[in-house]
């Protein structure tokens, strides 16, 4: 009987040929590089475009300045809730404090004290309608209080290397000690997009909540992001995102868009009205126009052998090692548009998958 021995590729390769720097791992923060192309001018005080697979920064404006995030905070709230909840269908019972401890005029969906709502529906309420009482309920359910849940948020941010951000609330309502940078917010979003449940929730245009003990018809939820709803500023490839606004923060906006194998994250901080969307379009246009993604293992042929060894064939190159990939697109190489992909070459020694450009090794991916 043939035995299948699997290697697992768990990192992503992203190469900026003009920089000739080591490859960044998928769960790391890539070194900042700049294209020779003219960069756009945006209205927001800070902005960034990041490659969603590698963390490579394609566009940067004041990305390490601290700004108030407003409701884009809820990206981290949702990710932490997902990662700390054993069963997303378990019911959250909303306390009187959770539904009443809100600033006057803040966004909510009318959840009532004593209402029982599945956690998954609560997450949709947070991401689509930006419901502040939903944040309170999720926090209390998971950590016992908002204060304890915020500790989990800051711990997660620290694990991701977000050293210039600090969280005080679960919802992003103003606090002078609650702030982020564009770099950190993009990094948090990148981590969130690696979670399938988060992606499912954040990329939804509409969601119908299930009936509850207090709301027999359920609730209709709609995404506030105008590019996601396609009500204004239509843009090819937009998948999801999160809006935010407070008087002190101004407008904030996170957007993720995908074209082919290339997925980009954009963040705008302290923007103004519709200029947020115009800034986002400018930045995403810059990324898609000036960079391309190569997936060298797409269409890979793997032959398994009796001796636990295999033949990896990529193009005309053979390597005597078996690779098992859930998704061959997990390995990508990013080039500037004017660079020649035919100059890329690859080799595998069983421990690493190496990438070279024009005969010079420019990065490697560890194989498990």
Short mmCIF file of C-alpha atoms in Angstrom, two decimals:
data_model
loop_
_atom_site.label_atom_id
_atom_site.label_comp_id
_atom_site.label_asym_id
_atom_site.label_seq_id
_atom_site.Cartn_x
_atom_site.Cartn_y
_atom_site.Cartn_z
CA UNK A 1 0.00 0.00 0.00
CA UNK A 2 1.28 3.43 -0.85
CA UNK A 3 1.79 5.78 2.04
CA UNK A 4 1.36 9.49 1.60
CA UNK A 5 3.77 11.68 3.59
CA UNK A 6 2.79 15.32 3.53
CA UNK A 7 4.82 18.49 3.79
CA UNK A 8 2.85 21.61 4.56
CA UNK A 9 3.77 25.00 3.12
CA UNK A 10 2.59 27.52 5.70
CA UNK A 11 4.24 30.76 4.68
CA UNK A 12 3.74 33.18 1.81
CA UNK A 13 6.49 34.54 -0.41
CA UNK A 14 6.35 38.15 -1.49
CA UNK A 15 9.28 39.64 -3.38
CA UNK A 16 9.86 43.26 -4.28
CA UNK A 17 12.46 42.92 -7.00
CA UNK A 18 13.67 46.51 -6.83
CA UNK A 19 14.51 46.14 -3.15
CA UNK A 20 16.20 42.72 -3.28
CA UNK A 21 15.43 42.09 0.39
CA UNK A 22 14.64 38.87 2.27
CA UNK A 23 11.15 37.50 1.91
CA UNK A 24 8.63 38.25 4.66
CA UNK A 25 6.64 35.45 6.23
CA UNK A 26 2.86 35.52 5.99
CA UNK A 27 2.49 36.06 9.72
CA UNK A 28 5.16 38.76 9.92
CA UNK A 29 5.39 42.45 9.11
CA UNK A 30 7.20 43.04 5.85
CA UNK A 31 9.89 45.65 5.34
CA UNK A 32 8.55 48.82 3.75
CA UNK A 33 9.55 49.41 0.12
CA UNK A 34 8.54 51.91 -2.53
CA UNK A 35 7.93 51.59 -6.24
CA UNK A 36 9.52 54.00 -8.69
CA UNK A 37 6.01 54.92 -9.88
CA UNK A 38 4.47 58.24 -8.89
CA UNK A 39 2.51 57.86 -5.66
CA UNK A 40 -0.95 59.35 -5.22
CA UNK A 41 -1.77 62.33 -3.01
CA UNK A 42 -4.56 61.64 -0.51
CA UNK A 43 -6.66 63.93 1.66
CA UNK A 44 -6.54 61.75 4.81
CA UNK A 45 -3.88 62.45 7.42
CA UNK A 46 -2.54 58.89 7.16
CA UNK A 47 -2.97 56.09 4.65
CA UNK A 48 -1.52 52.75 3.64
CA UNK A 49 -1.86 50.00 1.06
CA UNK A 50 -0.60 46.58 2.16
CA UNK A 51 -0.42 43.26 0.35
CA UNK A 52 -2.85 41.01 2.24
CA UNK A 53 -0.77 37.85 1.81
CA UNK A 54 2.70 39.02 2.76
CA UNK A 55 2.23 42.27 4.63
CA UNK A 56 4.39 44.11 2.08
CA UNK A 57 3.68 47.86 2.17
CA UNK A 58 3.05 49.31 -1.29
CA UNK A 59 1.96 52.84 -0.38
CA UNK A 60 2.56 54.81 2.81
CA UNK A 61 1.63 58.20 4.20
CA UNK A 62 2.36 58.94 7.86
CA UNK A 63 1.81 55.26 8.63
CA UNK A 64 3.33 55.42 12.12
CA UNK A 65 1.44 58.51 13.29
CA UNK A 66 -1.06 57.83 16.06
CA UNK A 67 -4.71 58.60 15.29
CA UNK A 68 -8.08 57.77 16.79
CA UNK A 69 -9.59 54.81 14.92
CA UNK A 70 -13.30 55.16 15.76
CA UNK A 71 -15.30 52.08 14.68
CA UNK A 72 -12.61 50.38 12.61
CA UNK A 73 -11.58 49.24 16.11
CA UNK A 74 -14.31 46.62 15.64
CA UNK A 75 -12.12 44.66 13.22
CA UNK A 76 -9.92 43.72 16.17
CA UNK A 77 -12.97 43.28 18.44
CA UNK A 78 -14.47 40.79 15.99
CA UNK A 79 -11.22 38.88 15.46
CA UNK A 80 -10.59 38.54 19.22
CA UNK A 81 -14.19 37.44 19.79
CA UNK A 82 -13.89 34.73 17.11
CA UNK A 83 -10.58 33.45 18.45
CA UNK A 84 -11.84 33.27 22.03
CA UNK A 85 -15.26 31.72 21.42
CA UNK A 86 -15.51 27.93 21.35
CA UNK A 87 -18.91 27.84 19.70
CA UNK A 88 -20.07 30.73 17.49
CA UNK A 89 -23.66 29.47 17.72
CA UNK A 90 -23.82 29.71 21.51
CA UNK A 91 -26.18 32.39 22.78
CA UNK A 92 -25.05 35.72 24.18
CA UNK A 93 -27.40 37.01 26.88
CA UNK A 94 -27.32 40.82 26.91
CA UNK A 95 -27.16 42.52 30.28
CA UNK A 96 -28.84 45.80 31.13
CA UNK A 97 -25.42 47.44 31.30
CA UNK A 98 -24.44 46.11 27.87
CA UNK A 99 -27.43 47.63 26.12
CA UNK A 100 -27.63 50.86 28.13
CA UNK A 101 -23.96 51.76 28.55
CA UNK A 102 -23.80 53.72 25.30
CA UNK A 103 -23.07 57.30 24.43
CA UNK A 104 -26.14 59.24 23.32
CA UNK A 105 -26.49 59.04 19.56
CA UNK A 106 -24.03 56.17 19.13
CA UNK A 107 -24.78 53.41 16.64
CA UNK A 108 -26.90 50.48 17.83
CA UNK A 109 -29.41 47.92 16.53
CA UNK A 110 -31.88 48.03 19.40
CA UNK A 111 -30.83 44.95 21.33
CA UNK A 112 -32.86 44.62 24.54
CA UNK A 113 -31.77 43.64 28.05
CA UNK A 114 -32.22 39.91 28.51
CA UNK A 115 -32.15 39.23 24.77
CA UNK A 116 -30.38 36.03 23.73
CA UNK A 117 -28.55 36.18 20.37
CA UNK A 118 -26.15 33.65 18.78
CA UNK A 119 -22.58 34.92 18.86
CA UNK A 120 -22.31 34.71 15.07
CA UNK A 121 -25.27 37.07 14.70
CA UNK A 122 -23.68 39.39 17.25
CA UNK A 123 -20.53 39.53 15.10
CA UNK A 124 -22.57 40.47 12.04
CA UNK A 125 -24.15 43.23 14.09
CA UNK A 126 -20.70 44.51 15.02
CA UNK A 127 -19.15 44.46 11.54
CA UNK A 128 -22.12 45.35 9.32
CA UNK A 129 -24.16 47.80 11.43
CA UNK A 130 -21.32 48.84 13.77
CA UNK A 131 -23.59 48.11 16.75
CA UNK A 132 -21.95 49.31 19.95
CA UNK A 133 -24.16 47.31 22.29
CA UNK A 134 -23.21 44.19 20.32
CA UNK A 135 -19.57 44.88 21.20
CA UNK A 136 -20.51 45.17 24.88
CA UNK A 137 -22.43 41.90 24.84
CA UNK A 138 -19.69 39.96 23.06
CA UNK A 139 -17.07 41.31 25.48
CA UNK A 140 -19.07 40.41 28.58
CA UNK A 141 -19.87 36.95 27.23
CA UNK A 142 -16.25 36.09 26.44
CA UNK A 143 -14.26 37.90 29.13
CA UNK A 144 -16.80 38.89 31.79
CA UNK A 145 -16.44 42.63 31.17
CA UNK A 146 -15.36 45.17 28.59
CA UNK A 147 -12.23 45.88 30.58
CA UNK A 148 -11.10 42.25 30.54
CA UNK A 149 -11.93 41.88 26.87
CA UNK A 150 -9.86 44.96 26.01
CA UNK A 151 -6.90 43.24 27.66
CA UNK A 152 -7.33 40.43 25.12
CA UNK A 153 -7.43 43.02 22.33
CA UNK A 154 -4.17 44.63 23.44
CA UNK A 155 -2.58 41.21 23.87
CA UNK A 156 -3.52 40.28 20.31
CA UNK A 157 -2.22 43.57 18.96
CA UNK A 158 1.06 43.01 20.78
CA UNK A 159 1.35 39.49 19.35
CA UNK A 160 0.95 40.95 15.86
CA UNK A 161 3.74 43.46 16.46
CA UNK A 162 1.45 46.49 16.67
CA UNK A 163 3.65 48.45 19.06
CA UNK A 164 2.25 51.91 18.34
CA UNK A 165 -1.42 51.23 19.02
CA UNK A 166 -3.42 50.94 22.23
CA UNK A 167 -7.05 50.02 22.85
CA UNK A 168 -9.32 51.15 25.68
CA UNK A 169 -12.78 50.38 24.31
CA UNK A 170 -14.29 47.55 22.27
CA UNK A 171 -16.23 49.90 20.01
CA UNK A 172 -13.85 52.77 19.26
CA UNK A 173 -15.87 55.51 20.95
CA UNK A 174 -13.50 58.31 21.87
CA UNK A 175 -10.87 57.95 24.56
CA UNK A 176 -7.61 59.88 24.43
CA UNK A 177 -5.68 56.68 25.19
CA UNK A 178 -7.37 54.70 22.41
CA UNK A 179 -5.33 55.08 19.21
CA UNK A 180 -3.84 53.24 16.24
CA UNK A 181 -1.44 53.79 13.37
CA UNK A 182 -2.21 53.04 9.75
CA UNK A 183 0.54 50.42 9.69
CA UNK A 184 -0.86 48.65 12.76
CA UNK A 185 -4.45 48.81 11.52
CA UNK A 186 -3.45 47.22 8.21
CA UNK A 187 -1.51 44.54 10.10
CA UNK A 188 -4.54 43.77 12.29
CA UNK A 189 -6.74 43.57 9.19
CA UNK A 190 -4.28 41.23 7.48
CA UNK A 191 -4.45 38.88 10.48
CA UNK A 192 -8.23 39.10 10.52
CA UNK A 193 -8.46 38.17 6.84
CA UNK A 194 -6.55 34.98 7.55
CA UNK A 195 -9.56 33.89 9.63
CA UNK A 196 -12.30 32.37 7.44
CA UNK A 197 -15.12 33.35 9.80
CA UNK A 198 -14.01 36.96 9.92
CA UNK A 199 -13.76 37.06 6.14
CA UNK A 200 -17.27 35.61 5.80
CA UNK A 201 -18.73 38.24 8.14
CA UNK A 202 -16.78 41.27 6.94
CA UNK A 203 -17.40 40.61 3.25
CA UNK A 204 -21.18 40.35 3.62
CA UNK A 205 -23.39 43.05 2.15
CA UNK A 206 -26.50 41.95 4.04
CA UNK A 207 -27.41 39.56 6.84
CA UNK A 208 -30.70 38.39 8.33
CA UNK A 209 -30.40 37.80 12.06
CA UNK A 210 -32.34 34.86 13.47
CA UNK A 211 -35.45 35.53 15.60
CA UNK A 212 -34.75 35.89 19.31
CA UNK A 213 -36.69 35.74 22.55
CA UNK A 214 -37.18 39.53 22.31
CA UNK A 215 -37.30 40.09 18.54
CA UNK A 216 -39.55 37.57 16.81
CA UNK A 217 -38.82 38.79 13.27
CA UNK A 218 -35.08 38.99 13.65
CA UNK A 219 -33.22 41.98 12.26
CA UNK A 220 -32.04 43.04 8.81
CA UNK A 221 -28.38 44.11 8.83
CA UNK A 222 -26.66 46.06 6.05
CA UNK A 223 -22.99 46.83 5.59
CA UNK A 224 -22.27 50.56 6.04
CA UNK A 225 -19.29 50.54 3.65
CA UNK A 226 -20.50 52.21 0.45
CA UNK A 227 -17.98 50.43 -1.78
CA UNK A 228 -19.06 47.05 -0.39
CA UNK A 229 -22.77 47.83 -0.79
CA UNK A 230 -21.98 49.27 -4.25
CA UNK A 231 -24.35 52.14 -3.56
CA UNK A 232 -21.59 54.65 -4.28
CA UNK A 233 -17.98 54.53 -5.45
CA UNK A 234 -18.17 51.15 -7.26
CA UNK A 235 -14.75 49.53 -7.51
CA UNK A 236 -13.78 46.28 -9.18
CA UNK A 237 -12.72 43.63 -6.68
CA UNK A 238 -13.86 45.24 -3.41
CA UNK A 239 -14.70 42.44 -0.98
CA UNK A 240 -15.26 44.03 2.42
CA UNK A 241 -14.18 46.59 4.96
CA UNK A 242 -15.21 48.73 7.93
CA UNK A 243 -16.19 52.34 8.35
CA UNK A 244 -15.64 54.60 11.34
CA UNK A 245 -16.38 58.12 12.51
CA UNK A 246 -16.25 60.24 15.63
CA UNK A 247 -15.85 63.99 15.96
CA UNK A 248 -12.29 63.59 17.28
CA UNK A 249 -11.26 60.77 14.92
CA UNK A 250 -12.82 62.19 11.79
CA UNK A 251 -13.57 59.58 9.16
CA UNK A 252 -11.70 56.28 9.14
CA UNK A 253 -11.98 53.53 6.54
CA UNK A 254 -10.56 50.04 6.01
CA UNK A 255 -11.11 48.32 2.67
CA UNK A 256 -9.91 45.05 1.16
CA UNK A 257 -10.07 44.33 -2.55
CA UNK A 258 -9.02 41.35 -4.65
CA UNK A 259 -8.23 41.00 -8.34
CA UNK A 260 -7.09 37.57 -9.44
CA UNK A 261 -4.46 36.31 -6.99
CA UNK A 262 -3.67 39.80 -5.69
CA UNK A 263 -5.45 41.08 -2.57
CA UNK A 264 -4.78 44.52 -1.10
CA UNK A 265 -5.71 46.19 2.19
CA UNK A 266 -6.13 49.97 2.38
CA UNK A 267 -6.52 52.09 5.50
CA UNK A 268 -7.32 55.81 5.73
CA UNK A 269 -7.17 57.64 9.08
CA UNK A 270 -8.54 61.08 9.92
CA UNK A 271 -10.23 61.56 6.58
CA UNK A 272 -13.17 63.68 5.54
CA UNK A 273 -16.54 62.51 4.27
CA UNK A 274 -16.56 61.10 0.76
CA UNK A 275 -12.86 61.95 0.39
CA UNK A 276 -12.28 58.73 2.38
CA UNK A 277 -13.56 56.71 -0.55
CA UNK A 278 -11.73 58.79 -3.12
CA UNK A 279 -8.49 58.30 -1.15
CA UNK A 280 -9.15 54.56 -1.01
CA UNK A 281 -9.67 54.34 -4.77
CA UNK A 282 -6.47 56.30 -5.43
CA UNK A 283 -4.43 54.01 -3.18
CA UNK A 284 -5.91 50.76 -4.47
CA UNK A 285 -5.48 51.95 -8.06
CA UNK A 286 -1.83 52.59 -7.30
CA UNK A 287 -1.34 49.09 -5.91
CA UNK A 288 -3.15 47.23 -8.67
CA UNK A 289 -1.63 49.35 -11.44
CA UNK A 290 2.00 49.05 -10.37
CA UNK A 291 2.28 45.52 -8.95
CA UNK A 292 1.44 42.01 -10.06
CA UNK A 293 1.32 38.68 -8.25
CA UNK A 294 2.76 35.43 -9.58
CA UNK A 295 1.59 32.07 -8.17
CA UNK A 296 4.38 29.65 -9.15
CA UNK A 297 2.67 26.54 -7.78
CA UNK A 298 -0.62 27.06 -9.61
CA UNK A 299 -1.26 23.92 -11.63
CA UNK A 300 1.44 22.02 -9.74
CA UNK A 301 1.87 18.31 -10.57
CA UNK A 302 2.81 16.04 -7.66
CA UNK A 303 3.53 12.32 -8.00
CA UNK A 304 3.73 10.21 -4.83
CA UNK A 305 6.08 7.23 -4.63
CA UNK A 306 6.43 4.06 -2.51
CA UNK A 307 9.61 5.35 -0.85
CA UNK A 308 7.79 8.27 0.81
CA UNK A 309 9.40 10.54 -1.74
CA UNK A 310 7.75 12.46 -4.54
CA UNK A 311 8.43 14.50 -7.63
CA UNK A 312 7.60 18.19 -7.54
CA UNK A 313 7.28 19.61 -11.02
CA UNK A 314 7.10 23.35 -11.55
CA UNK A 315 7.52 24.25 -15.18
CA UNK A 316 10.49 22.23 -16.38
CA UNK A 317 12.09 21.94 -12.95
CA UNK A 318 11.93 18.78 -10.87
CA UNK A 319 12.59 18.36 -7.16
CA UNK A 320 12.46 15.00 -5.26
CA UNK A 321 10.17 16.17 -2.49
CA UNK A 322 6.45 15.90 -1.92
CA UNK A 323 4.56 19.09 -1.17
CA UNK A 324 0.99 18.96 0.10
CA UNK A 325 -0.85 22.23 -0.29
CA UNK A 326 -4.40 23.00 0.73
CA UNK A 327 -4.20 25.90 -1.69
CA UNK A 328 -1.31 26.25 -4.20
CA UNK A 329 -1.99 29.99 -4.21
CA UNK A 330 -0.50 30.14 -0.69
CA UNK A 331 2.87 30.82 -2.32
CA UNK A 332 2.95 34.09 -4.23
CA UNK A 333 5.67 36.29 -5.66
CA UNK A 334 4.96 40.00 -6.05
CA UNK A 335 6.70 41.94 -8.81
CA UNK A 336 6.47 45.42 -10.15
CA UNK A 337 4.46 45.43 -13.37
CA UNK A 338 7.50 46.20 -15.53
CA UNK A 339 9.55 43.26 -14.23
CA UNK A 340 9.89 40.06 -16.24
CA UNK A 341 8.40 37.01 -14.54
CA UNK A 342 10.35 34.71 -16.89
CA UNK A 343 13.45 35.63 -14.89
CA UNK A 344 12.01 33.92 -11.81
CA UNK A 345 13.32 30.47 -10.92
CA UNK A 346 12.61 28.08 -8.04
CA UNK A 347 14.18 25.15 -6.25
CA UNK A 348 13.32 23.00 -3.24
CA UNK A 349 15.65 21.10 -0.89
CA UNK A 350 12.97 19.58 1.33
CA UNK A 351 13.34 22.24 4.01
CA UNK A 352 12.90 25.42 2.01
CA UNK A 353 11.35 26.54 -1.23
CA UNK A 354 13.77 29.07 -2.77
CA UNK A 355 12.91 31.89 -5.18
CA UNK A 356 15.49 33.56 -7.44
CA UNK A 357 15.27 36.40 -9.90
CA UNK A 358 17.69 36.64 -12.79
CA UNK A 359 19.87 34.00 -11.11
CA UNK A 360 20.06 35.76 -7.73
CA UNK A 361 18.32 34.23 -4.71
CA UNK A 362 15.87 36.73 -3.29
CA UNK A 363 13.79 34.76 -0.81
CA UNK A 364 12.80 31.41 0.64
CA UNK A 365 9.78 29.74 2.24
CA UNK A 366 10.10 27.21 5.03
CA UNK A 367 8.33 23.92 4.42
CA UNK A 368 6.72 21.88 7.18
#
